[in-house]
GROMACS .gro file of C-alpha atoms in nm:
model
  220
    1UNK     CA    1   0.903  12.850   0.353
    2UNK     CA    2   1.029  12.589   0.600
    3UNK     CA    3   1.197  12.384   0.327
    4UNK     CA    4   1.388  12.695   0.214
    5UNK     CA    5   1.509  12.751   0.569
    6UNK     CA    6   1.642  12.397   0.571
    7UNK     CA    7   1.803  12.436   0.232
    8UNK     CA    8   1.988  12.753   0.325
    9UNK     CA    9   2.126  12.652   0.663
   10UNK     CA   10   1.839  12.597   0.901
   11UNK     CA   11   1.579  12.806   1.074
   12UNK     CA   12   1.654  13.158   1.180
   13UNK     CA   13   1.729  13.216   1.544
   14UNK     CA   14   1.426  13.324   1.743
   15UNK     CA   15   1.398  13.699   1.792
   16UNK     CA   16   1.548  13.809   2.121
   17UNK     CA   17   1.704  13.469   2.193
   18UNK     CA   18   2.087  13.500   2.213
   19UNK     CA   19   2.306  13.253   2.026
   20UNK     CA   20   2.483  13.002   2.249
   21UNK     CA   21   2.866  13.014   2.252
   22UNK     CA   22   2.889  12.644   2.158
   23UNK     CA   23   2.756  12.473   1.846
   24UNK     CA   24   2.657  12.142   2.009
   25UNK     CA   25   2.338  12.059   2.196
   26UNK     CA   26   2.359  11.998   2.569
   27UNK     CA   27   2.248  11.648   2.673
   28UNK     CA   28   1.946  11.545   2.883
   29UNK     CA   29   1.798  11.895   2.891
   30UNK     CA   30   2.074  12.010   3.127
   31UNK     CA   31   2.179  12.375   3.107
   32UNK     CA   32   2.357  12.655   3.289
   33UNK     CA   33   2.126  12.792   3.561
   34UNK     CA   34   1.918  12.474   3.543
   35UNK     CA   35   1.881  12.241   3.841
   36UNK     CA   36   1.933  11.873   3.909
   37UNK     CA   37   1.867  11.643   4.205
   38UNK     CA   38   2.003  11.292   4.268
   39UNK     CA   39   1.822  10.988   4.401
   40UNK     CA   40   2.033  10.926   4.712
   41UNK     CA   41   1.837  10.633   4.856
   42UNK     CA   42   2.118  10.382   4.795
   43UNK     CA   43   2.360  10.603   4.993
   44UNK     CA   44   2.122  10.661   5.282
   45UNK     CA   45   2.040  10.290   5.299
   46UNK     CA   46   2.404  10.174   5.283
   47UNK     CA   47   2.624  10.458   5.413
   48UNK     CA   48   2.905  10.228   5.527
   49UNK     CA   49   2.948  10.082   5.178
   50UNK     CA   50   3.036  10.408   5.006
   51UNK     CA   51   3.322  10.656   5.024
   52UNK     CA   52   3.128  10.936   4.852
   53UNK     CA   53   2.806  11.112   4.949
   54UNK     CA   54   2.601  11.275   4.676
   55UNK     CA   55   2.455  11.617   4.762
   56UNK     CA   56   2.093  11.623   4.875
   57UNK     CA   57   1.816  11.830   4.721
   58UNK     CA   58   1.807  12.024   4.398
   59UNK     CA   59   2.143  12.168   4.295
   60UNK     CA   60   2.189  12.472   4.073
   61UNK     CA   61   2.422  12.450   3.772
   62UNK     CA   62   2.635  12.768   3.762
   63UNK     CA   63   2.899  12.630   3.525
   64UNK     CA   64   2.925  12.395   3.226
   65UNK     CA   65   3.248  12.234   3.105
   66UNK     CA   66   3.301  12.088   2.758
   67UNK     CA   67   3.575  11.835   2.678
   68UNK     CA   68   3.619  11.740   2.312
   69UNK     CA   69   3.765  11.389   2.298
   70UNK     CA   70   3.769  11.390   1.915
   71UNK     CA   71   3.608  11.142   1.681
   72UNK     CA   72   3.262  11.258   1.783
   73UNK     CA   73   3.317  11.177   2.151
   74UNK     CA   74   3.279  11.439   2.424
   75UNK     CA   75   3.240  11.485   2.798
   76UNK     CA   76   2.991  11.738   2.933
   77UNK     CA   77   3.041  11.846   3.294
   78UNK     CA   78   2.770  12.033   3.481
   79UNK     CA   79   2.920  12.186   3.795
   80UNK     CA   80   2.680  12.214   4.088
   81UNK     CA   81   2.628  12.455   4.378
   82UNK     CA   82   2.795  12.211   4.616
   83UNK     CA   83   3.138  12.063   4.541
   84UNK     CA   84   3.018  11.813   4.281
   85UNK     CA   85   2.948  11.777   3.910
   86UNK     CA   86   2.740  11.562   3.679
   87UNK     CA   87   2.934  11.421   3.384
   88UNK     CA   88   2.761  11.302   3.067
   89UNK     CA   89   2.964  11.125   2.798
   90UNK     CA   90   2.832  11.139   2.442
   91UNK     CA   91   2.919  10.988   2.104
   92UNK     CA   92   2.793  11.183   1.804
   93UNK     CA   93   2.546  11.357   2.032
   94UNK     CA   94   2.404  11.036   2.182
   95UNK     CA   95   2.439  10.975   2.556
   96UNK     CA   96   2.677  10.688   2.633
   97UNK     CA   97   2.719  10.721   3.008
   98UNK     CA   98   2.640  10.931   3.314
   99UNK     CA   99   2.855  10.975   3.623
  100UNK     CA  100   2.834  11.200   3.926
  101UNK     CA  101   3.154  11.314   4.098
  102UNK     CA  102   3.196  11.476   4.439
  103UNK     CA  103   3.518  11.661   4.519
  104UNK     CA  104   3.682  11.498   4.819
  105UNK     CA  105   4.015  11.679   4.851
  106UNK     CA  106   4.215  11.960   4.690
  107UNK     CA  107   4.593  12.006   4.696
  108UNK     CA  108   4.765  12.329   4.591
  109UNK     CA  109   5.120  12.271   4.462
  110UNK     CA  110   5.363  12.540   4.576
  111UNK     CA  111   5.475  12.627   4.223
  112UNK     CA  112   5.494  12.502   3.866
  113UNK     CA  113   5.793  12.283   3.947
  114UNK     CA  114   5.601  12.105   4.223
  115UNK     CA  115   5.302  12.069   3.992
  116UNK     CA  116   5.512  11.908   3.717
  117UNK     CA  117   5.678  11.681   3.973
  118UNK     CA  118   5.337  11.557   4.085
  119UNK     CA  119   5.237  11.480   3.725
  120UNK     CA  120   5.560  11.292   3.654
  121UNK     CA  121   5.622  11.115   3.983
  122UNK     CA  122   5.306  11.075   4.188
  123UNK     CA  123   5.169  10.719   4.197
  124UNK     CA  124   4.822  10.875   4.214
  125UNK     CA  125   4.853  10.964   3.844
  126UNK     CA  126   4.913  10.627   3.687
  127UNK     CA  127   5.005  10.353   3.935
  128UNK     CA  128   4.826  10.022   3.884
  129UNK     CA  129   4.661  10.058   4.224
  130UNK     CA  130   4.658  10.318   4.499
  131UNK     CA  131   4.531  10.348   4.855
  132UNK     CA  132   4.309  10.648   4.922
  133UNK     CA  133   4.046  10.735   5.184
  134UNK     CA  134   4.092  10.397   5.350
  135UNK     CA  135   4.019  10.202   5.030
  136UNK     CA  136   4.222  10.036   4.754
  137UNK     CA  137   4.152  10.161   4.401
  138UNK     CA  138   4.254  10.006   4.069
  139UNK     CA  139   4.353  10.192   3.753
  140UNK     CA  140   4.095  10.203   3.473
  141UNK     CA  141   4.317  10.325   3.185
  142UNK     CA  142   4.634  10.202   3.019
  143UNK     CA  143   4.821   9.873   2.999
  144UNK     CA  144   4.681   9.625   3.251
  145UNK     CA  145   5.025   9.489   3.337
  146UNK     CA  146   5.223   9.816   3.344
  147UNK     CA  147   5.329   9.925   3.690
  148UNK     CA  148   5.269  10.290   3.599
  149UNK     CA  149   5.128  10.465   3.292
  150UNK     CA  150   5.121  10.834   3.190
  151UNK     CA  151   4.811  11.035   3.283
  152UNK     CA  152   4.539  11.105   3.030
  153UNK     CA  153   4.565  11.465   2.902
  154UNK     CA  154   4.268  11.668   2.779
  155UNK     CA  155   4.148  12.028   2.762
  156UNK     CA  156   3.825  12.165   2.908
  157UNK     CA  157   3.643  12.487   2.820
  158UNK     CA  158   3.425  12.638   3.094
  159UNK     CA  159   3.109  12.842   3.036
  160UNK     CA  160   2.926  13.053   3.293
  161UNK     CA  161   2.673  13.338   3.318
  162UNK     CA  162   2.332  13.397   3.162
  163UNK     CA  163   2.334  13.400   2.866
  164UNK     CA  164   2.627  13.156   2.873
  165UNK     CA  165   2.968  13.274   2.762
  166UNK     CA  166   3.314  13.123   2.757
  167UNK     CA  167   3.476  13.202   3.089
  168UNK     CA  168   3.788  12.990   3.133
  169UNK     CA  169   3.984  12.693   3.004
  170UNK     CA  170   4.227  12.447   3.154
  171UNK     CA  171   4.432  12.136   3.082
  172UNK     CA  172   4.375  11.817   3.282
  173UNK     CA  173   4.632  11.547   3.358
  174UNK     CA  174   4.405  11.276   3.492
  175UNK     CA  175   4.375  10.914   3.595
  176UNK     CA  176   4.057  10.725   3.677
  177UNK     CA  177   4.053  10.452   3.940
  178UNK     CA  178   3.777  10.211   4.038
  179UNK     CA  179   3.686   9.983   4.325
  180UNK     CA  180   3.406   9.731   4.361
  181UNK     CA  181   3.137   9.783   4.624
  182UNK     CA  182   3.067   9.413   4.688
  183UNK     CA  183   2.774   9.471   4.922
  184UNK     CA  184   2.579   9.633   4.638
  185UNK     CA  185   2.736   9.488   4.322
  186UNK     CA  186   2.826   9.843   4.217
  187UNK     CA  187   3.145  10.032   4.136
  188UNK     CA  188   3.281  10.350   4.290
  189UNK     CA  189   3.533  10.570   4.110
  190UNK     CA  190   3.821  10.796   4.207
  191UNK     CA  191   3.930  11.060   3.956
  192UNK     CA  192   4.268  11.219   4.033
  193UNK     CA  193   4.333  11.530   3.826
  194UNK     CA  194   4.620  11.778   3.806
  195UNK     CA  195   4.457  12.093   3.666
  196UNK     CA  196   4.666  12.353   3.482
  197UNK     CA  197   4.488  12.688   3.445
  198UNK     CA  198   4.813  12.865   3.348
  199UNK     CA  199   5.036  13.054   3.371
  200UNK     CA  200   5.075  13.018   3.748
  201UNK     CA  201   4.750  12.860   3.869
  202UNK     CA  202   4.766  12.488   3.944
  203UNK     CA  203   4.559  12.253   4.158
  204UNK     CA  204   4.527  11.880   4.219
  205UNK     CA  205   4.178  11.744   4.288
  206UNK     CA  206   4.047  11.410   4.413
  207UNK     CA  207   3.686  11.340   4.315
  208UNK     CA  208   3.477  11.035   4.406
  209UNK     CA  209   3.225  10.915   4.151
  210UNK     CA  210   2.948  10.671   4.066
  211UNK     CA  211   2.766  10.553   3.754
  212UNK     CA  212   2.409  10.679   3.721
  213UNK     CA  213   2.119  10.654   3.478
  214UNK     CA  214   1.843  10.897   3.391
  215UNK     CA  215   1.612  10.740   3.652
  216UNK     CA  216   1.854  10.864   3.922
  217UNK     CA  217   1.814  11.228   3.810
  218UNK     CA  218   1.546  11.494   3.846
  219UNK     CA  219   1.636  11.766   3.595
  220UNK     CA  220   1.452  12.099   3.591
   0.00000   0.00000   0.00000
């Protein structure tokens, strides 16, 4: 009867297995309450070259964030026990890129007015280059010649618990910066994000990131 199942909408859900709250598949076998470890050899061998430090050992995944970029593109963020997350970008379900980010600093605006002022006026959300953590970083998005561009705006839905359920959502006002690590012919990233949880919860985060591939990950 398998062909009938396919004809009428796919196989039935396994008995006792709860339906997930999202229709899409999660990439790379990652999941809430799964675990992931990073290959940190390059950081341990060249600590002076990097601004970030990836967490050591296997990290639990208590939270998953989904960002629909439209047109079949999406970001999947797997938040870890330590202040870090693994981000997988997909196009029509196929993995296009993997980054790891480590939170470096958090700023709490005093009120909504201060939060909006940061979004509109801070050079950290759109200037062509900024200085941060003793390094110079260059903007990745927007017009190459513009002195300042508006931040990129997107919504994220957060899922937690077992079985997973929708737990929160927020709006990001973000800008990605990059710098070359000449000693290693690699790039390091700085993601500045003003996060609006509404109606009166706002935070600004600075996260340092790096490109990875599947060989850098141990997923269980």
